[in-house]
Tab-separated table of C-alpha atoms in Angstrom:
chain	number	residue	atom	x	y	z
A	1	UNK	CA	44.919	127.489	-58.784
A	2	UNK	CA	48.017	125.720	-58.473
A	3	UNK	CA	51.489	127.937	-58.943
A	4	UNK	CA	53.404	127.947	-62.067
A	5	UNK	CA	56.757	126.188	-62.177
A	6	UNK	CA	58.605	125.063	-64.408
A	7	UNK	CA	61.193	121.280	-64.585
A	8	UNK	CA	64.839	121.463	-66.436
A	9	UNK	CA	65.578	117.770	-66.988
A	10	UNK	CA	68.991	116.438	-67.705
A	11	UNK	CA	68.633	113.507	-69.612
A	12	UNK	CA	72.101	113.039	-69.587
A	13	UNK	CA	73.037	114.584	-66.448
A	14	UNK	CA	76.175	116.916	-67.081
A	15	UNK	CA	78.023	115.067	-69.782
A	16	UNK	CA	78.852	116.657	-72.400
A	17	UNK	CA	81.186	117.158	-75.866
A	18	UNK	CA	81.899	120.388	-75.028
A	19	UNK	CA	84.869	121.522	-72.253
A	20	UNK	CA	83.423	125.821	-71.528
A	21	UNK	CA	86.179	127.164	-69.216
A	22	UNK	CA	83.536	128.646	-66.558
A	23	UNK	CA	81.259	125.914	-66.798
A	24	UNK	CA	79.106	124.947	-63.491
A	25	UNK	CA	78.027	121.755	-64.142
A	26	UNK	CA	80.278	119.138	-65.468
A	27	UNK	CA	81.845	117.980	-61.844
A	28	UNK	CA	77.462	117.185	-60.884
A	29	UNK	CA	78.308	113.487	-62.065
A	30	UNK	CA	79.521	113.623	-58.479
A	31	UNK	CA	75.803	113.450	-57.061
A	32	UNK	CA	74.318	110.997	-58.885
A	33	UNK	CA	73.515	107.510	-57.263
A	34	UNK	CA	74.492	105.437	-60.471
A	35	UNK	CA	78.612	105.325	-60.634
A	36	UNK	CA	78.296	106.212	-64.099
A	37	UNK	CA	75.967	108.741	-65.212
A	38	UNK	CA	73.844	107.227	-68.717
A	39	UNK	CA	70.919	108.643	-70.123
A	40	UNK	CA	67.947	108.857	-68.388
A	41	UNK	CA	65.534	105.450	-68.745
A	42	UNK	CA	62.436	105.947	-70.190
A	43	UNK	CA	60.290	104.318	-67.021
A	44	UNK	CA	62.306	107.849	-65.588
A	45	UNK	CA	61.216	110.075	-68.398
A	46	UNK	CA	57.733	108.731	-68.209
A	47	UNK	CA	57.079	109.201	-64.470
A	48	UNK	CA	58.983	112.601	-65.339
A	49	UNK	CA	56.200	113.944	-67.684
A	50	UNK	CA	52.934	111.914	-65.750
A	51	UNK	CA	53.734	113.789	-62.663
A	52	UNK	CA	54.644	116.690	-64.207
A	53	UNK	CA	51.531	117.286	-65.591
A	54	UNK	CA	49.836	116.493	-63.097
A	55	UNK	CA	51.678	118.879	-60.612
A	56	UNK	CA	50.543	121.289	-63.431
A	57	UNK	CA	47.151	124.112	-63.783
A	58	UNK	CA	47.762	124.253	-67.283
A	59	UNK	CA	46.655	124.436	-70.109
A	60	UNK	CA	50.243	124.548	-71.061
A	61	UNK	CA	52.985	122.180	-69.629
A	62	UNK	CA	56.829	123.448	-69.879
A	63	UNK	CA	59.229	120.811	-69.649
A	64	UNK	CA	63.258	122.749	-70.772
A	65	UNK	CA	65.848	119.902	-71.669
A	66	UNK	CA	69.714	120.517	-70.214
A	67	UNK	CA	72.528	119.453	-69.899
A	68	UNK	CA	75.116	118.684	-69.833
A	69	UNK	CA	74.663	118.753	-73.204
A	70	UNK	CA	71.325	116.770	-74.097
A	71	UNK	CA	71.367	116.039	-77.499
A	72	UNK	CA	73.439	113.968	-76.722
A	73	UNK	CA	71.081	111.485	-75.034
A	74	UNK	CA	69.928	110.740	-79.205
A	75	UNK	CA	66.576	112.225	-81.353
A	76	UNK	CA	65.060	108.595	-79.982
A	77	UNK	CA	64.650	109.435	-76.922
A	78	UNK	CA	62.754	112.887	-77.542
A	79	UNK	CA	60.654	111.349	-79.936
A	80	UNK	CA	59.857	108.740	-76.683
A	81	UNK	CA	59.420	112.500	-74.892
A	82	UNK	CA	57.006	113.847	-77.152
A	83	UNK	CA	54.853	110.299	-77.677
A	84	UNK	CA	54.362	109.998	-73.306
A	85	UNK	CA	53.281	113.913	-73.434
A	86	UNK	CA	50.631	113.270	-75.972
A	87	UNK	CA	49.727	109.537	-74.367
A	88	UNK	CA	49.756	111.387	-70.569
A	89	UNK	CA	48.305	114.755	-71.949
A	90	UNK	CA	44.994	115.562	-70.943
A	91	UNK	CA	42.362	116.815	-73.384
A	92	UNK	CA	42.828	120.212	-74.658
A	93	UNK	CA	45.963	120.560	-73.116
A	94	UNK	CA	49.583	121.056	-74.546
A	95	UNK	CA	53.334	121.004	-73.678
A	96	UNK	CA	55.658	123.661	-74.847
A	97	UNK	CA	59.603	121.830	-75.282
A	98	UNK	CA	62.364	123.841	-74.939
A	99	UNK	CA	66.363	122.229	-76.057
A	100	UNK	CA	69.208	124.153	-73.930
A	101	UNK	CA	71.945	122.931	-76.538
A	102	UNK	CA	75.540	123.824	-77.070
A	103	UNK	CA	73.939	123.583	-80.763
A	104	UNK	CA	77.689	121.143	-81.689
A	105	UNK	CA	75.452	118.006	-82.828
A	106	UNK	CA	72.621	119.652	-84.705
A	107	UNK	CA	71.795	119.328	-88.109
A	108	UNK	CA	69.793	118.741	-90.705
A	109	UNK	CA	67.882	116.004	-89.371
A	110	UNK	CA	67.965	118.164	-85.962
A	111	UNK	CA	66.828	120.783	-87.154
A	112	UNK	CA	63.466	118.832	-88.910
A	113	UNK	CA	62.773	117.459	-85.851
A	114	UNK	CA	62.458	120.219	-83.819
A	115	UNK	CA	60.676	121.882	-85.902
A	116	UNK	CA	58.081	119.449	-86.639
A	117	UNK	CA	57.506	119.033	-82.948
A	118	UNK	CA	57.168	122.336	-81.651
A	119	UNK	CA	60.682	122.755	-79.459
A	120	UNK	CA	61.775	126.333	-78.883
A	121	UNK	CA	65.805	126.026	-78.482
A	122	UNK	CA	68.014	128.616	-76.389
A	123	UNK	CA	71.355	127.745	-77.733
A	124	UNK	CA	74.466	129.169	-76.341
A	125	UNK	CA	76.880	131.449	-78.091
A	126	UNK	CA	79.272	133.212	-76.291
A	127	UNK	CA	78.701	136.124	-79.543
A	128	UNK	CA	82.327	137.445	-80.766
A	129	UNK	CA	83.783	134.402	-82.452
A	130	UNK	CA	87.207	135.187	-80.448
A	131	UNK	CA	85.446	135.096	-77.246
A	132	UNK	CA	83.810	131.846	-78.309
A	133	UNK	CA	86.570	130.307	-79.224
A	134	UNK	CA	88.845	130.644	-76.185
A	135	UNK	CA	85.778	129.660	-73.474
A	136	UNK	CA	84.059	127.139	-75.804
A	137	UNK	CA	86.347	124.745	-77.105
A	138	UNK	CA	85.184	121.095	-77.702
A	139	UNK	CA	85.875	117.967	-75.562
A	140	UNK	CA	89.355	117.683	-77.264
A	141	UNK	CA	89.827	121.454	-77.110
A	142	UNK	CA	88.988	122.586	-80.577
A	143	UNK	CA	87.300	125.555	-81.882
A	144	UNK	CA	83.786	125.438	-82.388
A	145	UNK	CA	82.409	128.443	-82.751
A	146	UNK	CA	81.976	127.991	-86.799
A	147	UNK	CA	80.917	125.077	-86.688
A	148	UNK	CA	77.765	126.126	-84.061
A	149	UNK	CA	77.220	129.271	-86.391
A	150	UNK	CA	76.720	126.939	-89.211
A	151	UNK	CA	74.152	124.913	-87.436
A	152	UNK	CA	72.529	128.092	-86.415
A	153	UNK	CA	71.221	128.219	-89.661
A	154	UNK	CA	70.175	125.951	-90.214
A	155	UNK	CA	67.938	125.854	-87.070
A	156	UNK	CA	67.080	129.151	-88.428
A	157	UNK	CA	65.866	128.270	-92.004
A	158	UNK	CA	63.922	125.145	-90.387
A	159	UNK	CA	61.809	127.726	-89.147
A	160	UNK	CA	62.543	126.572	-85.305
A	161	UNK	CA	62.755	129.051	-82.712
A	162	UNK	CA	66.306	130.020	-80.940
A	163	UNK	CA	67.088	132.167	-77.888
A	164	UNK	CA	70.353	133.215	-77.574
A	165	UNK	CA	72.345	132.643	-74.452
A	166	UNK	CA	75.665	134.617	-74.333
A	167	UNK	CA	78.002	134.461	-71.004
A	168	UNK	CA	79.159	137.278	-69.821
A	169	UNK	CA	83.084	136.782	-68.604
A	170	UNK	CA	86.468	138.835	-68.038
A	171	UNK	CA	86.860	137.910	-71.720
A	172	UNK	CA	83.238	139.350	-73.740
A	173	UNK	CA	83.138	141.986	-71.260
A	174	UNK	CA	86.398	143.246	-72.617
A	175	UNK	CA	84.366	143.601	-75.792
A	176	UNK	CA	80.323	144.106	-75.979
A	177	UNK	CA	79.752	145.430	-78.752
A	178	UNK	CA	81.258	142.375	-80.471
A	179	UNK	CA	79.403	140.298	-78.561
A	180	UNK	CA	75.892	142.046	-79.232
A	181	UNK	CA	77.142	142.334	-83.186
A	182	UNK	CA	77.985	138.677	-83.039
A	183	UNK	CA	75.085	137.780	-82.120
A	184	UNK	CA	72.276	140.384	-84.089
A	185	UNK	CA	74.830	138.540	-87.049
A	186	UNK	CA	72.939	135.215	-86.147
A	187	UNK	CA	69.878	136.315	-86.619
A	188	UNK	CA	68.866	136.562	-82.934
A	189	UNK	CA	65.809	138.273	-81.798
A	190	UNK	CA	66.272	137.572	-77.978
A	191	UNK	CA	69.355	137.078	-76.486
A	192	UNK	CA	69.914	136.585	-72.468
A	193	UNK	CA	72.983	137.798	-71.174
A	194	UNK	CA	74.378	135.596	-67.779
A	195	UNK	CA	77.095	136.739	-65.658
A	196	UNK	CA	80.125	134.371	-65.138
A	197	UNK	CA	80.916	134.548	-61.249
A	198	UNK	CA	82.804	131.705	-60.094
A	199	UNK	CA	84.080	131.324	-56.400
A	200	UNK	CA	86.904	129.304	-55.691
A	201	UNK	CA	87.393	128.120	-51.885
A	202	UNK	CA	89.910	130.217	-51.426
A	203	UNK	CA	87.746	132.940	-51.637
A	204	UNK	CA	89.247	134.317	-54.859
A	205	UNK	CA	87.391	134.383	-58.360
A	206	UNK	CA	88.076	132.690	-61.165
A	207	UNK	CA	90.265	134.321	-64.173
A	208	UNK	CA	86.966	133.952	-66.171
A	209	UNK	CA	84.290	135.210	-63.638
A	210	UNK	CA	83.549	139.023	-64.954
A	211	UNK	CA	84.195	141.629	-62.309
A	212	UNK	CA	80.698	144.057	-60.652
A	213	UNK	CA	81.949	147.210	-63.011
A	214	UNK	CA	82.454	145.701	-66.423
A	215	UNK	CA	79.358	143.620	-66.074
A	216	UNK	CA	77.565	147.016	-65.765
A	217	UNK	CA	79.656	148.881	-68.252
A	218	UNK	CA	78.778	145.644	-70.383
A	219	UNK	CA	75.178	146.002	-70.477
A	220	UNK	CA	74.969	149.910	-70.184
A	221	UNK	CA	77.002	149.326	-73.744
A	222	UNK	CA	75.097	147.093	-75.214
A	223	UNK	CA	71.462	148.842	-73.934
A	224	UNK	CA	73.094	151.805	-75.751
A	225	UNK	CA	73.504	150.349	-78.806
A	226	UNK	CA	69.860	148.334	-78.462
A	227	UNK	CA	67.950	151.792	-77.852
A	228	UNK	CA	69.976	153.503	-80.997
A	229	UNK	CA	69.561	150.914	-82.970
A	230	UNK	CA	66.751	147.965	-82.512
A	231	UNK	CA	64.018	148.661	-80.754
A	232	UNK	CA	61.679	146.446	-81.716
A	233	UNK	CA	63.836	145.101	-84.122
A	234	UNK	CA	65.001	141.981	-81.053
A	235	UNK	CA	64.602	141.405	-77.386
A	236	UNK	CA	67.315	141.573	-74.413
A	237	UNK	CA	65.798	139.931	-71.458
A	238	UNK	CA	67.094	141.533	-68.864
A	239	UNK	CA	66.098	145.104	-70.359
A	240	UNK	CA	63.298	142.777	-71.044
A	241	UNK	CA	62.223	142.469	-67.095
A	242	UNK	CA	63.533	145.657	-66.040
A	243	UNK	CA	60.733	147.459	-68.390
A	244	UNK	CA	58.140	145.215	-67.477
A	245	UNK	CA	59.333	145.426	-63.217
A	246	UNK	CA	59.351	149.754	-64.267
A	247	UNK	CA	56.024	149.446	-65.832
A	248	UNK	CA	54.739	148.237	-62.305
A	249	UNK	CA	54.425	144.739	-63.011
A	250	UNK	CA	56.551	141.854	-61.099
A	251	UNK	CA	60.165	139.788	-63.135
A	252	UNK	CA	59.184	136.629	-64.091
A	253	UNK	CA	63.003	135.578	-64.278
A	254	UNK	CA	63.538	133.776	-61.179
A	255	UNK	CA	67.056	135.811	-59.923
A	256	UNK	CA	65.156	139.211	-60.345
A	257	UNK	CA	61.789	137.583	-59.130
A	258	UNK	CA	61.071	138.779	-54.732
A	259	UNK	CA	61.207	134.529	-54.580
A	260	UNK	CA	62.425	131.245	-56.222
A	261	UNK	CA	62.659	127.968	-56.072
A	262	UNK	CA	59.845	127.845	-58.920
A	263	UNK	CA	62.679	125.573	-61.330
A	264	UNK	CA	63.221	122.545	-60.158
A	265	UNK	CA	66.281	120.267	-61.293
A	266	UNK	CA	65.294	116.374	-62.689
A	267	UNK	CA	69.329	114.784	-63.569
A	268	UNK	CA	68.727	111.851	-65.241
A	269	UNK	CA	69.227	109.639	-62.243
A	270	UNK	CA	65.941	110.499	-61.167
A	271	UNK	CA	67.583	113.206	-58.424
A	272	UNK	CA	65.476	115.584	-57.988
A	273	UNK	CA	67.303	119.107	-56.625
A	274	UNK	CA	66.531	122.670	-55.794
A	275	UNK	CA	68.188	125.077	-58.221
A	276	UNK	CA	70.529	124.032	-61.450
A	277	UNK	CA	72.795	126.232	-59.469
A	278	UNK	CA	72.730	123.980	-55.898
A	279	UNK	CA	72.896	120.250	-57.029
A	280	UNK	CA	74.166	119.212	-54.379
A	281	UNK	CA	73.270	116.717	-51.470
A	282	UNK	CA	72.137	119.501	-49.414
A	283	UNK	CA	69.732	120.569	-52.105
A	284	UNK	CA	68.419	116.803	-53.251
A	285	UNK	CA	64.894	117.180	-52.499
A	286	UNK	CA	64.344	113.098	-53.891
A	287	UNK	CA	64.120	110.889	-55.863
A	288	UNK	CA	61.283	110.303	-58.748
A	289	UNK	CA	59.921	106.610	-58.342
A	290	UNK	CA	61.191	106.515	-54.413
A	291	UNK	CA	59.411	106.075	-51.340
A	292	UNK	CA	60.657	107.444	-47.748
A	293	UNK	CA	59.445	106.405	-44.203
A	294	UNK	CA	56.289	108.050	-42.692
A	295	UNK	CA	55.440	108.954	-39.277
A	296	UNK	CA	53.716	106.198	-39.115
A	297	UNK	CA	57.042	104.002	-39.882
A	298	UNK	CA	55.137	102.871	-43.102
A	299	UNK	CA	56.674	103.687	-46.603
A	300	UNK	CA	55.077	106.754	-48.449
A	301	UNK	CA	55.612	107.437	-52.050
A	302	UNK	CA	57.255	111.232	-52.755
A	303	UNK	CA	55.489	112.331	-55.483
A	304	UNK	CA	57.413	115.814	-57.814
A	305	UNK	CA	54.342	117.815	-56.311
A	306	UNK	CA	55.339	117.100	-53.348
A	307	UNK	CA	59.222	117.569	-53.783
A	308	UNK	CA	58.031	121.334	-55.097
A	309	UNK	CA	55.261	122.592	-52.295
A	310	UNK	CA	57.151	120.959	-49.285
A	311	UNK	CA	58.260	123.458	-46.468
A	312	UNK	CA	61.996	122.341	-47.666
A	313	UNK	CA	62.068	123.894	-50.809
A	314	UNK	CA	59.587	126.979	-50.232
A	315	UNK	CA	62.665	128.210	-47.483
A	316	UNK	CA	64.696	127.570	-50.220
A	317	UNK	CA	62.500	130.147	-52.483
A	318	UNK	CA	61.854	132.326	-49.497
A	319	UNK	CA	65.666	132.643	-48.995
A	320	UNK	CA	66.056	134.862	-51.790
A	321	UNK	CA	63.519	137.401	-49.738
A	322	UNK	CA	64.305	136.746	-46.427
A	323	UNK	CA	67.885	136.779	-46.987
A	324	UNK	CA	68.760	140.843	-48.228
A	325	UNK	CA	70.775	142.797	-46.481
A	326	UNK	CA	69.739	145.933	-44.400
A	327	UNK	CA	71.726	147.817	-48.074
A	328	UNK	CA	69.441	145.659	-50.494
A	329	UNK	CA	66.328	146.465	-48.671
A	330	UNK	CA	66.839	150.489	-48.633
A	331	UNK	CA	68.156	150.017	-52.650
A	332	UNK	CA	65.498	152.146	-55.386
A	333	UNK	CA	66.159	149.191	-57.560
A	334	UNK	CA	64.961	146.732	-54.929
A	335	UNK	CA	61.807	145.884	-57.398
A	336	UNK	CA	64.465	145.366	-60.169
A	337	UNK	CA	66.356	142.333	-58.892
A	338	UNK	CA	65.229	141.616	-55.424
A	339	UNK	CA	68.832	140.770	-54.264
A	340	UNK	CA	69.999	138.946	-57.389
A	341	UNK	CA	70.477	135.112	-57.403
A	342	UNK	CA	71.009	133.522	-53.702
A	343	UNK	CA	74.658	131.567	-55.564
A	344	UNK	CA	76.210	135.013	-56.053
A	345	UNK	CA	75.034	136.544	-52.559
A	346	UNK	CA	78.974	136.313	-51.354
A	347	UNK	CA	79.839	139.815	-51.269
A	348	UNK	CA	79.135	142.109	-48.279
A	349	UNK	CA	77.282	145.190	-47.698
A	350	UNK	CA	78.202	149.082	-47.756
A	351	UNK	CA	77.764	148.443	-44.013
A	352	UNK	CA	79.776	145.320	-43.525
A	353	UNK	CA	76.354	142.364	-43.962
A	354	UNK	CA	77.430	139.229	-44.930
A	355	UNK	CA	75.899	138.383	-48.455
A	356	UNK	CA	75.969	140.688	-50.813
A	357	UNK	CA	74.911	140.313	-54.439
A	358	UNK	CA	78.315	139.991	-55.939
A	359	UNK	CA	76.831	142.378	-58.767
A	360	UNK	CA	75.339	145.010	-56.811
A	361	UNK	CA	77.410	147.746	-58.035
A	362	UNK	CA	77.112	146.974	-61.810
A	363	UNK	CA	73.587	146.920	-61.714
A	364	UNK	CA	72.588	149.797	-59.940
A	365	UNK	CA	75.010	151.055	-62.873
A	366	UNK	CA	72.994	149.537	-64.968
A	367	UNK	CA	69.908	150.574	-63.551
A	368	UNK	CA	70.842	154.460	-63.244
A	369	UNK	CA	71.787	155.178	-66.743
A	370	UNK	CA	68.662	152.934	-68.211
A	371	UNK	CA	66.080	154.819	-65.775
A	372	UNK	CA	65.476	157.882	-67.854
A	373	UNK	CA	65.577	156.218	-70.947
A	374	UNK	CA	63.698	153.906	-70.132
A	375	UNK	CA	60.974	155.413	-68.949
A	376	UNK	CA	60.554	157.965	-71.531
A	377	UNK	CA	60.778	154.973	-73.850
A	378	UNK	CA	56.951	153.679	-72.429
A	379	UNK	CA	56.269	157.135	-72.251
A	380	UNK	CA	56.455	157.047	-75.709
A	381	UNK	CA	55.244	154.215	-76.430
A	382	UNK	CA	52.357	154.747	-74.586
A	383	UNK	CA	51.922	157.519	-77.178
A	384	UNK	CA	50.754	155.561	-80.349
A	385	UNK	CA	54.975	156.505	-81.247
A	386	UNK	CA	56.426	153.544	-82.764
A	387	UNK	CA	59.739	151.878	-82.698
A	388	UNK	CA	61.250	154.119	-85.845
A	389	UNK	CA	59.561	157.076	-84.393
A	390	UNK	CA	61.003	156.283	-81.041
A	391	UNK	CA	64.986	155.976	-81.794
A	392	UNK	CA	64.224	159.260	-83.601
A	393	UNK	CA	63.111	160.937	-80.435
A	394	UNK	CA	65.765	159.636	-78.577
A	395	UNK	CA	68.350	160.796	-80.503
A	396	UNK	CA	67.390	164.106	-80.856
A	397	UNK	CA	67.227	164.359	-77.146
A	398	UNK	CA	70.741	163.301	-77.024
A	399	UNK	CA	70.399	159.505	-75.581
């Protein structure tokens, strides 16, 4: 069996209609082979779709349309995507499409199209209005919260499944319950909290970066609120993944899993990269539709699967496991985070070893707090208790 993977396609590269203060992707156009980033051509899109399907074990093939801001590509682009997927999918197979958007261009027509073609949506929102408008202005510097809330409602009314992606910045860390409640007010049933860590060349951190201590406090505040009021009503990605690990499984989220490297990036020029956070010359695996010199000097075509299964990409993914510090290897919570995301292994361990996950102290604080409560939840669940009964039992026990 072929191992699962996903391709995050960037049909307009890093181009965006917003200018979020903590964005890590806006400058990635410098790595494009095009003088100016454009929209991915239909021929490249078809090659990407065909080769993704050929590399997949099926029967469901995943495509994530990402950015920059992918709606800039226009609805006609995605109509063609759906057409090309149907053309190349084997009989009995299906495509799962996810559109990761800032929501600024979403309207009734977009909502109707996404629903009719069974696209899921990941919507970036920073929860509390003051946090969002401070950090996520449009390209002209104007606030966007109210407009995106209205557009989120259009998606909800159309019946589109929406996951909410929320950053944890230095600002949002000051108002965890405001952020959480803001997402709940939008009807969120699934939330992801993504920590902002921006390390500058001089060794300092950008002011938007969250500290390890504040990150841990943020997660604990939301976990406690979720345990008291929202079990069975909504899910938080980190909590769900942690519960999966403590139940004897393995995290599927890349930064928590033992290894990574199974989420390739396809840029608008056909460039394939190791990871969304490693779009640079060093991690460009190849280009869709291009050939490379073979051992005998002849040209050899390098497929998407060749790049995915290359020694180079496997080494990239295995570094997550092979590059652990001694402190990580001895940590009781290693199975929960497996050393965190390699992009943020910029700290020192307690022994002075380089490569410690910067947010380690915050995660440890959260795991230590959640451990007894989560295990009690799992115990009560196996006893047949429903979420309301579990919340009542936890309240009675002082959790």
